[in-house]
C-alpha cells in the first residue's frame, strides 16, 4: 500500500514511474542489465540522457540559445558555482532575501563578492514577499539572485521581476515544472531534483548561451558550467540512475498533459488545503494569502500541545512526513506534482476530523 507522503524532499514520486522502474530494473529493454550498470558513455545511456533533455526542453519550451546541464551536485552547490561562473571579474551581485533558502545563497555568495541585499522580508518575519517597488537593484551587479519558491517558509513568486539587462538567476528547486515559465526572462534557472524532478543526487541548470564563459581562476573543474556544457554534462560519471528516473518523470508529466495540467492541479490542490485551513479556528497559517506557495504549505495548531498527537494520528492514516521544518515547527504539507488530488482530499478529511475531535 502506498502512503501519501507530504515530505518536502526527497519527496513523493509518481507511483506509475516507480512501477516502471521496478519493471525495468533487472533487465532494461532486453539488455539483461539494469540502467545502473550501463556505461555512461555507451549508446544506451547517451540516448537516455538525450531523451531526458529533449523532453525537458519540450515541457518548458526552452529556447535554442539556452543550454541544459545535468549536475551531480545538489541545489546548494550552485550558491558557489553561480558567483564562480557569473561574476566575470565584477565584484558585486544583487540578492533578494525571502526566506531560509535565499538566505543560504546569500551567506555562500559572500565568500566571493560584495552581496547587495536588494530586498528583504526579514522584518516581516518572511511572511510576505517584498514588493518590487521596494527592490533597490544595483545596475553594476553581475546578476540578481532570488528563490522563486521558499520551501520552508511557504512563499512563492507568481510574478517574475523585471531586472533589465542584468542576468536574473533563480532557484526554482521546489516548484520547478509546476507551471510553465518564460525561460527567456532568465539568465539562469536551477533546481535540485528531489522536490519535483526525481530522486536526490541531481540538479538541473538551464543557462543562456552568452553567460557561458571561463569561470574565476581556481574554480574546480566540475564546477565550470561552460566545461560541463561542452562535455554534455559528462566531465565525469554522471548520476545515471537518477537521470534515468528524472527522464521517466518528464515523460509522466507529458502523459498527464504537460505543465498546463500540473499548473491546474497545483491550483486545485493548494486551494483545497488553504480553504480548509482558513475556514478553521483551530489551525493557523502565517503567509500573506497573495504570496502563498502552492507547493509547500506550512501550518500550525493554535495550541501546539497537540502537535505530537496530530502527527501520530496522521501517520496511522498513512499521511506521512507532515512535521514542519525544525526552523519553524508546526506542520508542513508539500504537495508537489506527484501528490495526487486524492492525497490532498485525504489530508483535508483528516484535518477536519482532528478539529472536530479536539477543537
Ligand atoms: C531543498 C532546497 C535546496 C537545497 O537542495 P540540496 O539538494 O539539498 O542542496 C535549495 N534551494 C531550495 C529552494 C530547496 O528547496
mmCIF file of C-alpha atoms in Angstrom, residues 4-356:
data_model
loop_
_atom_site.group_PDB
_atom_site.id
_atom_site.type_symbol
_atom_site.label_atom_id
_atom_site.label_comp_id
_atom_site.label_asym_id
_atom_site.label_seq_id
_atom_site.Cartn_x
_atom_site.Cartn_y
_atom_site.Cartn_z
ATOM 1 C CA UNK A 4 0.506 9.774 0.994
ATOM 2 C CA UNK A 5 3.915 11.290 1.591
ATOM 3 C CA UNK A 6 3.946 15.038 2.224
ATOM 4 C CA UNK A 7 7.727 15.273 2.599
ATOM 5 C CA UNK A 8 9.381 18.455 1.326
ATOM 6 C CA UNK A 9 12.194 16.396 -0.167
ATOM 7 C CA UNK A 10 13.215 13.776 -1.006
ATOM 8 C CA UNK A 11 9.577 13.835 -1.959
ATOM 9 C CA UNK A 12 6.920 11.552 -3.295
ATOM 10 C CA UNK A 13 7.364 10.258 -6.851
ATOM 11 C CA UNK A 14 4.607 9.225 -9.258
ATOM 12 C CA UNK A 15 3.606 5.627 -8.486
ATOM 13 C CA UNK A 16 3.459 4.956 -12.226
ATOM 14 C CA UNK A 17 7.123 5.931 -12.551
ATOM 15 C CA UNK A 18 8.179 3.755 -9.613
ATOM 16 C CA UNK A 19 6.320 0.815 -11.098
ATOM 17 C CA UNK A 20 8.103 1.347 -14.402
ATOM 18 C CA UNK A 21 11.448 1.480 -12.573
ATOM 19 C CA UNK A 22 10.554 -1.762 -10.820
ATOM 20 C CA UNK A 23 9.613 -3.456 -14.069
ATOM 21 C CA UNK A 24 12.737 -2.358 -15.895
ATOM 22 C CA UNK A 25 15.194 -2.598 -13.019
ATOM 23 C CA UNK A 26 16.750 -6.014 -13.617
ATOM 24 C CA UNK A 27 16.526 -6.035 -17.357
ATOM 25 C CA UNK A 28 16.422 -2.708 -19.124
ATOM 26 C CA UNK A 29 14.878 -3.131 -22.572
ATOM 27 C CA UNK A 30 16.121 -6.658 -23.030
ATOM 28 C CA UNK A 31 19.771 -5.747 -22.430
ATOM 29 C CA UNK A 32 19.938 -8.109 -19.460
ATOM 30 C CA UNK A 33 21.326 -5.387 -17.180
ATOM 31 C CA UNK A 34 19.935 -2.551 -15.116
ATOM 32 C CA UNK A 35 20.316 1.084 -16.171
ATOM 33 C CA UNK A 36 22.607 1.453 -13.163
ATOM 34 C CA UNK A 37 25.009 -0.989 -14.768
ATOM 35 C CA UNK A 38 25.181 0.588 -18.223
ATOM 36 C CA UNK A 39 28.272 2.509 -19.297
ATOM 37 C CA UNK A 40 27.569 6.222 -19.164
ATOM 38 C CA UNK A 41 29.392 6.641 -22.468
ATOM 39 C CA UNK A 42 27.563 3.814 -24.222
ATOM 40 C CA UNK A 43 24.830 4.435 -26.792
ATOM 41 C CA UNK A 44 22.048 3.319 -24.424
ATOM 42 C CA UNK A 45 22.767 5.862 -21.714
ATOM 43 C CA UNK A 46 23.549 8.582 -24.274
ATOM 44 C CA UNK A 47 20.048 8.007 -25.614
ATOM 45 C CA UNK A 48 18.540 8.181 -22.103
ATOM 46 C CA UNK A 49 20.289 11.489 -21.472
ATOM 47 C CA UNK A 50 19.341 12.943 -24.852
ATOM 48 C CA UNK A 51 15.708 11.905 -24.410
ATOM 49 C CA UNK A 52 15.539 13.425 -20.932
ATOM 50 C CA UNK A 53 16.897 16.702 -22.263
ATOM 51 C CA UNK A 54 14.570 16.673 -25.263
ATOM 52 C CA UNK A 55 11.519 16.062 -23.067
ATOM 53 C CA UNK A 56 12.549 18.765 -20.604
ATOM 54 C CA UNK A 57 13.048 21.211 -23.474
ATOM 55 C CA UNK A 58 9.615 20.360 -24.838
ATOM 56 C CA UNK A 59 7.895 20.726 -21.450
ATOM 57 C CA UNK A 60 9.405 24.129 -20.727
ATOM 58 C CA UNK A 61 9.698 25.308 -24.350
ATOM 59 C CA UNK A 62 13.368 26.061 -23.699
ATOM 60 C CA UNK A 63 14.705 28.309 -26.482
ATOM 61 C CA UNK A 64 17.653 27.079 -28.557
ATOM 62 C CA UNK A 65 20.073 29.606 -27.125
ATOM 63 C CA UNK A 66 19.741 28.053 -23.668
ATOM 64 C CA UNK A 67 21.778 25.030 -22.585
ATOM 65 C CA UNK A 68 20.723 22.330 -20.127
ATOM 66 C CA UNK A 69 23.222 20.860 -17.648
ATOM 67 C CA UNK A 70 22.595 17.755 -15.557
ATOM 68 C CA UNK A 71 24.714 18.345 -12.436
ATOM 69 C CA UNK A 72 25.544 15.824 -9.734
ATOM 70 C CA UNK A 73 25.649 18.438 -7.023
ATOM 71 C CA UNK A 74 22.551 19.403 -5.049
ATOM 72 C CA UNK A 75 20.998 22.827 -5.466
ATOM 73 C CA UNK A 76 23.252 24.158 -2.667
ATOM 74 C CA UNK A 77 26.403 23.781 -4.736
ATOM 75 C CA UNK A 78 25.109 26.392 -7.161
ATOM 76 C CA UNK A 79 25.425 29.037 -4.463
ATOM 77 C CA UNK A 80 29.178 28.694 -5.118
ATOM 78 C CA UNK A 81 29.032 27.863 -8.792
ATOM 79 C CA UNK A 82 26.925 30.920 -9.634
ATOM 80 C CA UNK A 83 29.422 33.523 -8.366
ATOM 81 C CA UNK A 84 32.374 31.500 -9.661
ATOM 82 C CA UNK A 85 30.897 31.377 -13.167
ATOM 83 C CA UNK A 86 28.856 34.547 -13.427
ATOM 84 C CA UNK A 87 30.816 37.260 -11.635
ATOM 85 C CA UNK A 88 33.186 37.515 -14.608
ATOM 86 C CA UNK A 89 35.508 39.919 -12.844
ATOM 87 C CA UNK A 90 32.765 42.005 -11.260
ATOM 88 C CA UNK A 91 32.749 42.451 -7.502
ATOM 89 C CA UNK A 92 29.041 42.930 -6.761
ATOM 90 C CA UNK A 93 25.860 40.920 -7.052
ATOM 91 C CA UNK A 94 22.251 41.519 -6.004
ATOM 92 C CA UNK A 95 20.439 39.008 -3.828
ATOM 93 C CA UNK A 96 16.799 39.014 -2.768
ATOM 94 C CA UNK A 97 16.141 37.649 0.690
ATOM 95 C CA UNK A 98 12.746 35.999 1.088
ATOM 96 C CA UNK A 99 13.329 33.089 3.454
ATOM 97 C CA UNK A 100 15.637 30.300 4.510
ATOM 98 C CA UNK A 101 16.931 29.115 1.145
ATOM 99 C CA UNK A 102 17.546 32.527 -0.398
ATOM 100 C CA UNK A 103 19.412 33.424 2.793
ATOM 101 C CA UNK A 104 21.638 30.371 2.486
ATOM 102 C CA UNK A 105 22.557 31.524 -1.042
ATOM 103 C CA UNK A 106 23.418 34.956 0.338
ATOM 104 C CA UNK A 107 25.699 33.539 3.015
ATOM 105 C CA UNK A 108 27.555 31.494 0.440
ATOM 106 C CA UNK A 109 27.690 34.346 -2.091
ATOM 107 C CA UNK A 110 29.506 36.476 0.479
ATOM 108 C CA UNK A 111 32.579 34.284 0.103
ATOM 109 C CA UNK A 112 33.012 35.591 -3.436
ATOM 110 C CA UNK A 113 31.616 39.073 -3.760
ATOM 111 C CA UNK A 114 30.019 42.066 -2.185
ATOM 112 C CA UNK A 115 26.441 40.951 -1.715
ATOM 113 C CA UNK A 116 23.823 43.654 -2.034
ATOM 114 C CA UNK A 117 20.599 42.531 -0.386
ATOM 115 C CA UNK A 118 18.401 44.461 -2.779
ATOM 116 C CA UNK A 119 15.204 43.497 -0.963
ATOM 117 C CA UNK A 120 14.338 41.555 2.147
ATOM 118 C CA UNK A 121 11.262 40.478 4.038
ATOM 119 C CA UNK A 122 13.179 39.652 7.223
ATOM 120 C CA UNK A 123 11.382 42.424 9.112
ATOM 121 C CA UNK A 124 8.089 40.843 8.082
ATOM 122 C CA UNK A 125 9.349 37.540 9.512
ATOM 123 C CA UNK A 126 9.361 36.060 5.983
ATOM 124 C CA UNK A 127 5.559 36.131 5.848
ATOM 125 C CA UNK A 128 5.141 38.236 2.691
ATOM 126 C CA UNK A 129 7.307 38.861 -0.384
ATOM 127 C CA UNK A 130 8.972 42.271 -0.654
ATOM 128 C CA UNK A 131 7.027 44.170 -3.319
ATOM 129 C CA UNK A 132 9.015 45.022 -6.428
ATOM 130 C CA UNK A 133 8.810 48.788 -5.753
ATOM 131 C CA UNK A 134 10.990 48.205 -2.675
ATOM 132 C CA UNK A 135 13.780 46.461 -4.567
ATOM 133 C CA UNK A 136 16.986 48.517 -4.672
ATOM 134 C CA UNK A 137 18.801 46.951 -7.593
ATOM 135 C CA UNK A 138 22.399 47.810 -8.410
ATOM 136 C CA UNK A 139 22.890 48.413 -12.162
ATOM 137 C CA UNK A 140 26.529 47.304 -11.769
ATOM 138 C CA UNK A 141 25.602 43.910 -10.285
ATOM 139 C CA UNK A 142 26.886 40.821 -12.086
ATOM 140 C CA UNK A 143 23.489 39.145 -11.600
ATOM 141 C CA UNK A 144 20.328 39.180 -9.481
ATOM 142 C CA UNK A 145 19.675 36.021 -7.470
ATOM 143 C CA UNK A 146 16.363 35.010 -5.939
ATOM 144 C CA UNK A 147 14.448 31.923 -4.901
ATOM 145 C CA UNK A 148 11.032 31.702 -6.529
ATOM 146 C CA UNK A 149 9.556 29.217 -4.056
ATOM 147 C CA UNK A 150 10.698 29.196 -0.441
ATOM 148 C CA UNK A 151 10.296 25.561 0.534
ATOM 149 C CA UNK A 152 10.460 26.114 4.289
ATOM 150 C CA UNK A 153 8.717 29.467 4.677
ATOM 151 C CA UNK A 154 5.973 28.605 2.176
ATOM 152 C CA UNK A 155 6.222 31.692 -0.075
ATOM 153 C CA UNK A 156 6.001 31.619 -3.852
ATOM 154 C CA UNK A 157 6.515 34.240 -6.528
ATOM 155 C CA UNK A 158 3.738 34.153 -9.090
ATOM 156 C CA UNK A 159 5.412 37.050 -10.908
ATOM 157 C CA UNK A 160 8.822 37.473 -12.491
ATOM 158 C CA UNK A 161 10.860 40.543 -11.587
ATOM 159 C CA UNK A 162 11.977 42.715 -14.476
ATOM 160 C CA UNK A 163 15.624 43.453 -13.724
ATOM 161 C CA UNK A 164 16.595 44.918 -17.087
ATOM 162 C CA UNK A 165 19.845 43.787 -18.647
ATOM 163 C CA UNK A 166 21.364 42.220 -15.518
ATOM 164 C CA UNK A 167 21.033 38.402 -15.726
ATOM 165 C CA UNK A 168 18.286 37.062 -13.486
ATOM 166 C CA UNK A 169 19.273 33.866 -11.673
ATOM 167 C CA UNK A 170 16.594 31.823 -9.936
ATOM 168 C CA UNK A 171 16.477 28.868 -7.579
ATOM 169 C CA UNK A 172 13.309 27.041 -8.689
ATOM 170 C CA UNK A 173 14.067 23.839 -6.764
ATOM 171 C CA UNK A 174 10.727 23.395 -5.088
ATOM 172 C CA UNK A 175 8.281 24.456 -7.793
ATOM 173 C CA UNK A 176 10.148 23.554 -10.972
ATOM 174 C CA UNK A 177 7.772 22.079 -13.568
ATOM 175 C CA UNK A 178 4.660 23.036 -11.598
ATOM 176 C CA UNK A 179 3.773 25.700 -14.204
ATOM 177 C CA UNK A 180 5.163 26.935 -17.472
ATOM 178 C CA UNK A 181 7.707 29.752 -17.260
ATOM 179 C CA UNK A 182 9.031 32.106 -19.924
ATOM 180 C CA UNK A 183 12.622 30.818 -19.837
ATOM 181 C CA UNK A 184 13.864 33.793 -21.878
ATOM 182 C CA UNK A 185 13.184 36.088 -18.918
ATOM 183 C CA UNK A 186 16.038 34.395 -17.029
ATOM 184 C CA UNK A 187 19.781 34.247 -17.391
ATOM 185 C CA UNK A 188 19.841 31.002 -15.471
ATOM 186 C CA UNK A 189 17.366 28.671 -13.773
ATOM 187 C CA UNK A 190 18.480 25.912 -11.423
ATOM 188 C CA UNK A 191 16.651 23.275 -9.424
ATOM 189 C CA UNK A 192 17.548 20.309 -7.233
ATOM 190 C CA UNK A 193 15.896 17.071 -8.276
ATOM 191 C CA UNK A 194 14.463 15.638 -5.077
ATOM 192 C CA UNK A 195 11.498 18.005 -4.850
ATOM 193 C CA UNK A 196 9.714 17.907 -8.176
ATOM 194 C CA UNK A 197 12.040 16.155 -10.642
ATOM 195 C CA UNK A 198 13.145 12.762 -9.367
ATOM 196 C CA UNK A 199 15.362 11.089 -6.759
ATOM 197 C CA UNK A 200 18.105 13.005 -4.956
ATOM 198 C CA UNK A 201 21.556 13.227 -6.489
ATOM 199 C CA UNK A 202 20.962 15.613 -9.364
ATOM 200 C CA UNK A 203 20.286 19.247 -10.089
ATOM 201 C CA UNK A 204 19.380 20.893 -13.367
ATOM 202 C CA UNK A 205 20.709 24.117 -14.833
ATOM 203 C CA UNK A 206 19.160 25.989 -17.750
ATOM 204 C CA UNK A 207 21.547 28.743 -18.772
ATOM 205 C CA UNK A 208 21.671 31.286 -21.575
ATOM 206 C CA UNK A 209 24.499 30.804 -24.071
ATOM 207 C CA UNK A 210 26.196 34.154 -23.571
ATOM 208 C CA UNK A 211 26.688 33.506 -19.831
ATOM 209 C CA UNK A 212 28.892 30.515 -20.515
ATOM 210 C CA UNK A 213 32.397 31.887 -20.080
ATOM 211 C CA UNK A 214 35.627 30.829 -18.426
ATOM 212 C CA UNK A 215 34.951 30.894 -14.666
ATOM 213 C CA UNK A 216 37.040 32.598 -11.989
ATOM 214 C CA UNK A 217 40.627 31.357 -11.616
ATOM 215 C CA UNK A 218 40.827 28.416 -9.229
ATOM 216 C CA UNK A 219 37.306 27.137 -9.970
ATOM 217 C CA UNK A 220 37.192 23.340 -9.535
ATOM 218 C CA UNK A 221 36.807 21.786 -12.965
ATOM 219 C CA UNK A 222 33.481 20.113 -12.127
ATOM 220 C CA UNK A 223 32.027 23.493 -11.175
ATOM 221 C CA UNK A 224 32.683 25.051 -14.567
ATOM 222 C CA UNK A 225 29.309 25.438 -16.325
ATOM 223 C CA UNK A 226 30.892 26.070 -19.705
ATOM 224 C CA UNK A 227 33.051 22.959 -19.485
ATOM 225 C CA UNK A 228 30.003 20.921 -18.404
ATOM 226 C CA UNK A 229 28.070 22.128 -21.439
ATOM 227 C CA UNK A 230 30.971 21.285 -23.762
ATOM 228 C CA UNK A 231 31.206 17.825 -22.171
ATOM 229 C CA UNK A 232 27.431 17.223 -22.447
ATOM 230 C CA UNK A 233 27.171 17.042 -18.618
ATOM 231 C CA UNK A 234 29.767 14.275 -18.578
ATOM 232 C CA UNK A 235 33.002 15.753 -17.297
ATOM 233 C CA UNK A 236 32.923 12.728 -15.040
ATOM 234 C CA UNK A 237 30.489 9.870 -14.423
ATOM 235 C CA UNK A 238 27.017 11.388 -14.115
ATOM 236 C CA UNK A 239 24.334 10.008 -11.726
ATOM 237 C CA UNK A 240 22.970 7.715 -14.401
ATOM 238 C CA UNK A 241 20.151 6.115 -12.413
ATOM 239 C CA UNK A 242 18.828 9.446 -11.154
ATOM 240 C CA UNK A 243 18.925 10.936 -14.653
ATOM 241 C CA UNK A 244 17.013 7.954 -15.984
ATOM 242 C CA UNK A 245 14.277 8.313 -13.341
ATOM 243 C CA UNK A 246 14.106 12.087 -13.892
ATOM 244 C CA UNK A 247 13.582 11.360 -17.597
ATOM 245 C CA UNK A 248 10.738 8.979 -16.719
ATOM 246 C CA UNK A 249 9.165 11.736 -14.615
ATOM 247 C CA UNK A 250 9.354 14.145 -17.590
ATOM 248 C CA UNK A 251 7.573 11.532 -19.721
ATOM 249 C CA UNK A 252 4.977 11.055 -16.992
ATOM 250 C CA UNK A 253 4.308 14.810 -16.928
ATOM 251 C CA UNK A 254 3.922 14.800 -20.710
ATOM 252 C CA UNK A 255 1.414 11.951 -20.480
ATOM 253 C CA UNK A 256 -0.585 13.844 -17.851
ATOM 254 C CA UNK A 257 -0.936 16.733 -20.291
ATOM 255 C CA UNK A 258 2.179 18.796 -19.573
ATOM 256 C CA UNK A 259 2.746 21.821 -17.389
ATOM 257 C CA UNK A 260 -0.711 23.236 -18.023
ATOM 258 C CA UNK A 261 -2.192 20.257 -16.204
ATOM 259 C CA UNK A 262 0.447 20.411 -13.433
ATOM 260 C CA UNK A 263 -0.415 24.081 -13.008
ATOM 261 C CA UNK A 264 -4.158 23.450 -12.832
ATOM 262 C CA UNK A 265 -3.727 20.638 -10.324
ATOM 263 C CA UNK A 266 -1.372 22.700 -8.162
ATOM 264 C CA UNK A 267 -4.037 25.383 -8.064
ATOM 265 C CA UNK A 268 -6.780 22.932 -7.236
ATOM 266 C CA UNK A 269 -4.809 21.052 -4.549
ATOM 267 C CA UNK A 270 -3.483 24.139 -2.798
ATOM 268 C CA UNK A 271 -6.881 25.866 -2.827
ATOM 269 C CA UNK A 272 -8.462 22.821 -1.254
ATOM 270 C CA UNK A 273 -5.941 22.818 1.570
ATOM 271 C CA UNK A 274 -5.830 26.577 2.182
ATOM 272 C CA UNK A 275 -9.635 26.809 2.155
ATOM 273 C CA UNK A 276 -9.826 24.160 4.857
ATOM 274 C CA UNK A 277 -7.135 25.845 6.954
ATOM 275 C CA UNK A 278 -8.678 29.311 6.543
ATOM 276 C CA UNK A 279 -12.155 28.129 7.450
ATOM 277 C CA UNK A 280 -10.973 26.637 10.705
ATOM 278 C CA UNK A 281 -10.420 28.387 14.005
ATOM 279 C CA UNK A 282 -8.180 25.549 15.068
ATOM 280 C CA UNK A 283 -5.297 25.803 12.605
ATOM 281 C CA UNK A 284 -3.382 28.876 11.591
ATOM 282 C CA UNK A 285 -1.171 29.853 8.657
ATOM 283 C CA UNK A 286 1.274 32.726 8.601
ATOM 284 C CA UNK A 287 1.942 33.632 4.961
ATOM 285 C CA UNK A 288 0.091 36.510 3.319
ATOM 286 C CA UNK A 289 -2.506 34.917 1.004
ATOM 287 C CA UNK A 290 -1.196 36.559 -2.205
ATOM 288 C CA UNK A 291 2.294 35.135 -1.603
ATOM 289 C CA UNK A 292 1.353 31.636 -0.522
ATOM 290 C CA UNK A 293 3.158 28.709 -2.065
ATOM 291 C CA UNK A 294 1.121 26.170 -3.953
ATOM 292 C CA UNK A 295 3.762 23.514 -3.252
ATOM 293 C CA UNK A 296 4.789 23.864 0.406
ATOM 294 C CA UNK A 297 2.082 24.724 2.892
ATOM 295 C CA UNK A 298 3.184 25.343 6.478
ATOM 296 C CA UNK A 299 0.519 25.478 9.173
ATOM 297 C CA UNK A 300 0.225 25.300 12.935
ATOM 298 C CA UNK A 301 -2.227 24.230 15.563
ATOM 299 C CA UNK A 302 -3.355 27.166 17.659
ATOM 300 C CA UNK A 303 -2.381 25.017 20.618
ATOM 301 C CA UNK A 304 0.922 23.215 19.927
ATOM 302 C CA UNK A 305 0.368 20.870 22.860
ATOM 303 C CA UNK A 306 -1.436 18.569 20.426
ATOM 304 C CA UNK A 307 1.357 18.553 17.823
ATOM 305 C CA UNK A 308 2.621 15.049 18.566
ATOM 306 C CA UNK A 309 -0.895 13.623 18.757
ATOM 307 C CA UNK A 310 -1.643 15.185 15.374
ATOM 308 C CA UNK A 311 1.419 13.617 13.784
ATOM 309 C CA UNK A 312 0.735 10.207 15.320
ATOM 310 C CA UNK A 313 -2.865 10.148 14.171
ATOM 311 C CA UNK A 314 -1.909 11.380 10.695
ATOM 312 C CA UNK A 315 0.654 8.627 10.404
ATOM 313 C CA UNK A 316 -1.841 5.973 11.432
ATOM 314 C CA UNK A 317 -3.851 7.067 8.371
ATOM 315 C CA UNK A 318 -0.818 6.813 6.103
ATOM 316 C CA UNK A 319 -0.420 10.589 5.879
ATOM 317 C CA UNK A 320 3.326 10.853 6.301
ATOM 318 C CA UNK A 321 6.063 13.426 6.943
ATOM 319 C CA UNK A 322 3.842 16.330 7.923
ATOM 320 C CA UNK A 323 6.217 17.575 10.604
ATOM 321 C CA UNK A 324 7.261 21.180 9.972
ATOM 322 C CA UNK A 325 10.881 22.124 9.380
ATOM 323 C CA UNK A 326 12.944 22.326 12.555
ATOM 324 C CA UNK A 327 13.301 26.090 11.943
ATOM 325 C CA UNK A 328 9.564 26.776 12.000
ATOM 326 C CA UNK A 329 7.924 23.944 13.968
ATOM 327 C CA UNK A 330 4.291 23.037 13.422
ATOM 328 C CA UNK A 331 3.490 21.229 10.215
ATOM 329 C CA UNK A 332 4.120 21.454 6.533
ATOM 330 C CA UNK A 333 2.345 19.703 3.685
ATOM 331 C CA UNK A 334 4.390 19.565 0.496
ATOM 332 C CA UNK A 335 2.116 18.823 -2.424
ATOM 333 C CA UNK A 336 4.307 18.575 -5.481
ATOM 334 C CA UNK A 337 3.273 17.334 -8.933
ATOM 335 C CA UNK A 338 3.341 13.692 -7.864
ATOM 336 C CA UNK A 339 0.901 14.181 -4.965
ATOM 337 C CA UNK A 340 -2.468 13.021 -6.258
ATOM 338 C CA UNK A 341 -5.564 15.151 -5.648
ATOM 339 C CA UNK A 342 -6.872 12.186 -3.625
ATOM 340 C CA UNK A 343 -3.938 12.627 -1.226
ATOM 341 C CA UNK A 344 -4.937 16.203 -0.518
ATOM 342 C CA UNK A 345 -8.563 15.122 -0.036
ATOM 343 C CA UNK A 346 -7.377 12.537 2.498
ATOM 344 C CA UNK A 347 -5.389 15.207 4.334
ATOM 345 C CA UNK A 348 -8.284 17.657 4.344
ATOM 346 C CA UNK A 349 -10.645 14.972 5.698
ATOM 347 C CA UNK A 350 -8.149 14.243 8.459
ATOM 348 C CA UNK A 351 -7.716 17.945 9.324
ATOM 349 C CA UNK A 352 -11.472 18.358 9.676
ATOM 350 C CA UNK A 353 -11.874 15.230 11.730
ATOM 351 C CA UNK A 354 -8.991 16.115 14.025
ATOM 352 C CA UNK A 355 -10.537 19.518 14.591
ATOM 353 C CA UNK A 356 -13.961 18.029 15.333
#
